[in-house]
């Protein structure tokens, strides 16, 4: 959680100058999301963090691919390809899935703790 929070701050401060640091902010958000959605019980890595991690990885991959298509079009002084808009929407969908998984994982964790406290 701490590493992800620091990565978000570094990426936001230096991100306007270097795209790689923007990706650090995205990776930090994924790390924080995984930390917030972890489960309790016998298996630490439950289905919500897996979904969060997969969606976060898709988000990072789509962001990198989108940036590469924009950069290639700018270098060639050509119009942006249709693939860039598809990659953008894939990234948005991955972000939405990640946000839903974080919310569901967090709710599941709080409910699990509440049930454990009621049993004790």
PDB file of C-alpha atoms in Angstrom:
ATOM      1  CA  UNK A   1       0.000   0.000   0.000  1.00  0.00           C
ATOM      2  CA  UNK A   2       2.802   2.395   0.913  1.00  0.00           C
ATOM      3  CA  UNK A   3       4.847   1.620  -2.217  1.00  0.00           C
ATOM      4  CA  UNK A   4       1.773   2.035  -4.419  1.00  0.00           C
ATOM      5  CA  UNK A   5       0.917   5.332  -2.752  1.00  0.00           C
ATOM      6  CA  UNK A   6       4.442   6.645  -3.274  1.00  0.00           C
ATOM      7  CA  UNK A   7       4.425   5.502  -6.905  1.00  0.00           C
ATOM      8  CA  UNK A   8       1.180   7.392  -7.521  1.00  0.00           C
ATOM      9  CA  UNK A   9       2.631  10.584  -6.031  1.00  0.00           C
ATOM     10  CA  UNK A  10       5.889  10.350  -8.011  1.00  0.00           C
ATOM     11  CA  UNK A  11       4.013   9.616 -11.233  1.00  0.00           C
ATOM     12  CA  UNK A  12       1.622  12.519 -10.778  1.00  0.00           C
ATOM     13  CA  UNK A  13       4.353  15.031  -9.969  1.00  0.00           C
ATOM     14  CA  UNK A  14       6.776  14.053 -12.739  1.00  0.00           C
ATOM     15  CA  UNK A  15       4.251  12.520 -15.161  1.00  0.00           C
ATOM     16  CA  UNK A  16       3.668  15.595 -17.335  1.00  0.00           C
ATOM     17  CA  UNK A  17       7.339  15.479 -18.318  1.00  0.00           C
ATOM     18  CA  UNK A  18       7.969  11.756 -18.875  1.00  0.00           C
ATOM     19  CA  UNK A  19       5.479   9.121 -19.982  1.00  0.00           C
ATOM     20  CA  UNK A  20       7.319   6.373 -18.090  1.00  0.00           C
ATOM     21  CA  UNK A  21       6.617   8.127 -14.823  1.00  0.00           C
ATOM     22  CA  UNK A  22       2.931   8.291 -15.731  1.00  0.00           C
ATOM     23  CA  UNK A  23       3.049   4.505 -16.002  1.00  0.00           C
ATOM     24  CA  UNK A  24       4.587   4.384 -12.541  1.00  0.00           C
ATOM     25  CA  UNK A  25       1.489   6.201 -11.286  1.00  0.00           C
ATOM     26  CA  UNK A  26      -0.731   3.640 -13.039  1.00  0.00           C
ATOM     27  CA  UNK A  27       1.290   0.760 -11.585  1.00  0.00           C
ATOM     28  CA  UNK A  28       0.995   2.389  -8.172  1.00  0.00           C
ATOM     29  CA  UNK A  29      -2.769   2.512  -8.529  1.00  0.00           C
ATOM     30  CA  UNK A  30      -2.767  -1.192  -9.411  1.00  0.00           C
ATOM     31  CA  UNK A  31      -0.636  -1.944  -6.337  1.00  0.00           C
ATOM     32  CA  UNK A  32      -2.947   0.034  -4.073  1.00  0.00           C
ATOM     33  CA  UNK A  33      -5.961  -1.679  -5.641  1.00  0.00           C
ATOM     34  CA  UNK A  34      -4.524  -5.108  -4.973  1.00  0.00           C
ATOM     35  CA  UNK A  35      -3.702  -4.117  -1.395  1.00  0.00           C
ATOM     36  CA  UNK A  36      -7.243  -2.866  -0.806  1.00  0.00           C
ATOM     37  CA  UNK A  37      -8.936  -5.907  -2.287  1.00  0.00           C
ATOM     38  CA  UNK A  38      -7.033  -8.715  -0.583  1.00  0.00           C
ATOM     39  CA  UNK A  39      -9.036 -11.370   1.176  1.00  0.00           C
ATOM     40  CA  UNK A  40      -8.874 -12.918   4.602  1.00  0.00           C
ATOM     41  CA  UNK A  41      -8.983 -16.559   5.519  1.00  0.00           C
ATOM     42  CA  UNK A  42      -6.988 -19.508   4.242  1.00  0.00           C
ATOM     43  CA  UNK A  43      -6.016 -17.985   0.906  1.00  0.00           C
ATOM     44  CA  UNK A  44      -4.637 -14.449   0.917  1.00  0.00           C
ATOM     45  CA  UNK A  45      -4.799 -14.050  -2.846  1.00  0.00           C
ATOM     46  CA  UNK A  46      -8.511 -14.445  -3.499  1.00  0.00           C
ATOM     47  CA  UNK A  47     -10.408 -13.916  -6.752  1.00  0.00           C
ATOM     48  CA  UNK A  48     -10.823 -10.147  -6.327  1.00  0.00           C
ATOM     49  CA  UNK A  49      -7.100  -9.334  -6.240  1.00  0.00           C
ATOM     50  CA  UNK A  50      -6.592 -11.676  -9.189  1.00  0.00           C
ATOM     51  CA  UNK A  51      -9.221  -9.774 -11.148  1.00  0.00           C
ATOM     52  CA  UNK A  52      -7.757  -6.459  -9.990  1.00  0.00           C
ATOM     53  CA  UNK A  53      -4.261  -7.496 -11.017  1.00  0.00           C
ATOM     54  CA  UNK A  54      -5.381  -8.817 -14.407  1.00  0.00           C
ATOM     55  CA  UNK A  55      -7.399  -5.675 -15.143  1.00  0.00           C
ATOM     56  CA  UNK A  56      -4.523  -3.476 -13.942  1.00  0.00           C
ATOM     57  CA  UNK A  57      -2.106  -5.353 -16.181  1.00  0.00           C
ATOM     58  CA  UNK A  58      -4.487  -4.924 -19.111  1.00  0.00           C
ATOM     59  CA  UNK A  59      -4.775  -1.237 -18.256  1.00  0.00           C
ATOM     60  CA  UNK A  60      -1.000  -0.789 -18.273  1.00  0.00           C
ATOM     61  CA  UNK A  61      -0.615  -2.774 -21.526  1.00  0.00           C
ATOM     62  CA  UNK A  62      -3.372  -0.782 -23.233  1.00  0.00           C
ATOM     63  CA  UNK A  63      -1.876   2.500 -22.022  1.00  0.00           C
ATOM     64  CA  UNK A  64       1.580   1.610 -23.331  1.00  0.00           C
ATOM     65  CA  UNK A  65       0.173   0.406 -26.662  1.00  0.00           C
ATOM     66  CA  UNK A  66      -1.990   3.513 -26.992  1.00  0.00           C
ATOM     67  CA  UNK A  67       0.991   5.749 -26.332  1.00  0.00           C
ATOM     68  CA  UNK A  68       3.109   3.866 -28.881  1.00  0.00           C
ATOM     69  CA  UNK A  69       0.457   4.304 -31.600  1.00  0.00           C
ATOM     70  CA  UNK A  70       0.189   8.034 -30.836  1.00  0.00           C
ATOM     71  CA  UNK A  71       3.974   8.404 -30.850  1.00  0.00           C
ATOM     72  CA  UNK A  72       4.341   6.482 -34.124  1.00  0.00           C
ATOM     73  CA  UNK A  73       1.700   8.682 -35.763  1.00  0.00           C
ATOM     74  CA  UNK A  74       3.404  11.829 -34.482  1.00  0.00           C
ATOM     75  CA  UNK A  75       6.827  10.681 -35.697  1.00  0.00           C
ATOM     76  CA  UNK A  76       5.458   9.824 -39.135  1.00  0.00           C
ATOM     77  CA  UNK A  77       3.343  12.999 -39.290  1.00  0.00           C
ATOM     78  CA  UNK A  78       0.399  10.775 -40.143  1.00  0.00           C
ATOM     79  CA  UNK A  79      -3.119  10.588 -38.750  1.00  0.00           C
ATOM     80  CA  UNK A  80      -3.644   8.387 -35.729  1.00  0.00           C
ATOM     81  CA  UNK A  81      -4.714   4.852 -36.600  1.00  0.00           C
ATOM     82  CA  UNK A  82      -8.069   3.353 -35.651  1.00  0.00           C
ATOM     83  CA  UNK A  83      -6.250   0.956 -33.325  1.00  0.00           C
ATOM     84  CA  UNK A  84      -5.458   3.774 -30.924  1.00  0.00           C
ATOM     85  CA  UNK A  85      -9.119   4.443 -30.160  1.00  0.00           C
ATOM     86  CA  UNK A  86      -9.706   0.714 -29.631  1.00  0.00           C
ATOM     87  CA  UNK A  87      -6.748   0.593 -27.240  1.00  0.00           C
ATOM     88  CA  UNK A  88      -8.100   3.619 -25.398  1.00  0.00           C
ATOM     89  CA  UNK A  89     -11.481   1.952 -24.845  1.00  0.00           C
ATOM     90  CA  UNK A  90      -9.804  -1.293 -23.779  1.00  0.00           C
ATOM     91  CA  UNK A  91      -7.867   0.709 -21.190  1.00  0.00           C
ATOM     92  CA  UNK A  92     -11.021   2.420 -19.947  1.00  0.00           C
ATOM     93  CA  UNK A  93     -12.836  -0.917 -19.674  1.00  0.00           C
ATOM     94  CA  UNK A  94      -9.892  -2.452 -17.804  1.00  0.00           C
ATOM     95  CA  UNK A  95      -9.892   0.487 -15.391  1.00  0.00           C
ATOM     96  CA  UNK A  96     -13.625   0.088 -14.748  1.00  0.00           C
ATOM     97  CA  UNK A  97     -13.209  -3.649 -14.116  1.00  0.00           C
ATOM     98  CA  UNK A  98     -10.326  -2.932 -11.747  1.00  0.00           C
ATOM     99  CA  UNK A  99     -12.362  -0.352  -9.836  1.00  0.00           C
ATOM    100  CA  UNK A 100     -15.325  -2.726  -9.502  1.00  0.00           C
ATOM    101  CA  UNK A 101     -13.050  -5.547  -8.351  1.00  0.00           C
ATOM    102  CA  UNK A 102     -11.454  -3.296  -5.730  1.00  0.00           C
ATOM    103  CA  UNK A 103     -14.844  -2.240  -4.438  1.00  0.00           C
ATOM    104  CA  UNK A 104     -16.165  -5.809  -4.358  1.00  0.00           C
ATOM    105  CA  UNK A 105     -12.986  -7.103  -2.710  1.00  0.00           C
ATOM    106  CA  UNK A 106     -13.046  -4.387  -0.084  1.00  0.00           C
ATOM    107  CA  UNK A 107     -16.711  -5.032   0.726  1.00  0.00           C
ATOM    108  CA  UNK A 108     -16.043  -8.783   0.876  1.00  0.00           C
ATOM    109  CA  UNK A 109     -13.101  -8.216   3.219  1.00  0.00           C
ATOM    110  CA  UNK A 110     -15.112  -6.009   5.585  1.00  0.00           C
ATOM    111  CA  UNK A 111     -18.009  -8.481   5.594  1.00  0.00           C
ATOM    112  CA  UNK A 112     -15.597 -11.333   6.294  1.00  0.00           C
ATOM    113  CA  UNK A 113     -14.041  -9.466   9.210  1.00  0.00           C
ATOM    114  CA  UNK A 114     -17.454  -8.592  10.571  1.00  0.00           C
ATOM    115  CA  UNK A 115     -18.515 -12.256  10.433  1.00  0.00           C
ATOM    116  CA  UNK A 116     -15.279 -13.320  12.129  1.00  0.00           C
ATOM    117  CA  UNK A 117     -15.809 -10.744  14.870  1.00  0.00           C
ATOM    118  CA  UNK A 118     -19.399 -11.938  15.377  1.00  0.00           C
ATOM    119  CA  UNK A 119     -18.212 -15.545  15.779  1.00  0.00           C
ATOM    120  CA  UNK A 120     -15.598 -14.551  18.349  1.00  0.00           C
TER     121      UNK A 120
END
